[in-house]
């Protein structure tokens, strides 16, 4: 029991043996897609949503995943089952496959499927208690008319460039804007603000990935009767918010207490955030597709 990797038909438990062709266009051109999925308490959280998003990303790239969503879901299940882990992180990658040194995807035979089921690297607990310091990055988020952010592609270069800025600034995370300067999201997380009890988050068309955790938060807010407005925001709106937090499959809900040296609220994770996080954690305990009998 331990890490398990599915690689084009084989289950591999030794990381060193999980190797692929350097002619894979996923490697040569970032031509492929991925999902990052959590397993909580023996259940794959929001599994159907992640699988649907994967197949939508594939469709957008005219990449035909060589099996049905049901088959790939079952193989993903089996990969997790073989780890024996009750809490895990799944990285599901589909690339265009092995081709030649030209761009032409027709030269690639069959798309490659890689599933990594590994133990989860949690964010340090104190980050949830103390909150993150973030900075606005000069690297802009992809424009939807260039590469739609709904496609969770293997090309994350803008986000990586933003992360390099974050590291240079000694911050925890970065705020990415769209080419017009509207707030989009962090480098791999969506953003929410709270002002006078109302919750705000950037709308889809501004150029954000419609995160699955983002949708969970919208659902929880509805359940609690919290008013939510999806609208364009500028950095000023973030600076003057009462609360700011990020959401993502890996980060879950994580508070932000400093943005470009502006202290958010009283500099501590706020009450709305705490309430939402508690409900989210509750949700992860019993929701999801069971891996084990
Ligand atoms: N925005 C972007 C750009 C993302 O890549 C999210 C928001 C949050 O989406 P979900 O569906 O996870 O709530 C993502 C998440 C990781 C990892 O290690 C995750 C992402 C990208 C890179 C790494 O978990 N995507």
PDB file of N, CA and C in Angstrom, residues 37 39 42 81 108 153 247:
ATOM      1  N   UNK A  37      -7.579  16.379  -7.791  1.00  0.00           N
ATOM      2  CA  UNK A  37      -8.780  15.930  -7.060  1.00  0.00           C
ATOM      3  C   UNK A  37      -8.381  15.433  -5.668  1.00  0.00           C
ATOM      4  N   UNK A  39      -9.156  13.186  -2.132  1.00  0.00           N
ATOM      5  CA  UNK A  39      -9.883  12.082  -1.507  1.00  0.00           C
ATOM      6  C   UNK A  39      -9.926  12.377  -0.014  1.00  0.00           C
ATOM      7  N   UNK A  42     -11.853   8.371   2.545  1.00  0.00           N
ATOM      8  CA  UNK A  42     -12.200   7.242   1.673  1.00  0.00           C
ATOM      9  C   UNK A  42     -13.191   7.553   0.567  1.00  0.00           C
ATOM     10  N   UNK A  81      -7.757   3.023  -4.870  1.00  0.00           N
ATOM     11  CA  UNK A  81      -7.975   1.820  -4.047  1.00  0.00           C
ATOM     12  C   UNK A  81      -6.652   1.123  -3.757  1.00  0.00           C
ATOM     13  N   UNK A 108       0.309  12.293 -33.435  1.00  0.00           N
ATOM     14  CA  UNK A 108       0.293  11.574 -32.162  1.00  0.00           C
ATOM     15  C   UNK A 108      -0.645  10.392 -32.307  1.00  0.00           C
ATOM     16  N   UNK A 153      -5.547  23.187 -18.963  1.00  0.00           N
ATOM     17  CA  UNK A 153      -4.533  22.622 -19.846  1.00  0.00           C
ATOM     18  C   UNK A 153      -3.208  22.439 -19.116  1.00  0.00           C
ATOM     19  N   UNK A 247      -9.969  29.746  -2.737  1.00  0.00           N
ATOM     20  CA  UNK A 247     -10.536  28.398  -2.743  1.00  0.00           C
ATOM     21  C   UNK A 247      -9.898  27.554  -3.840  1.00  0.00           C
TER      22      UNK A 247
END
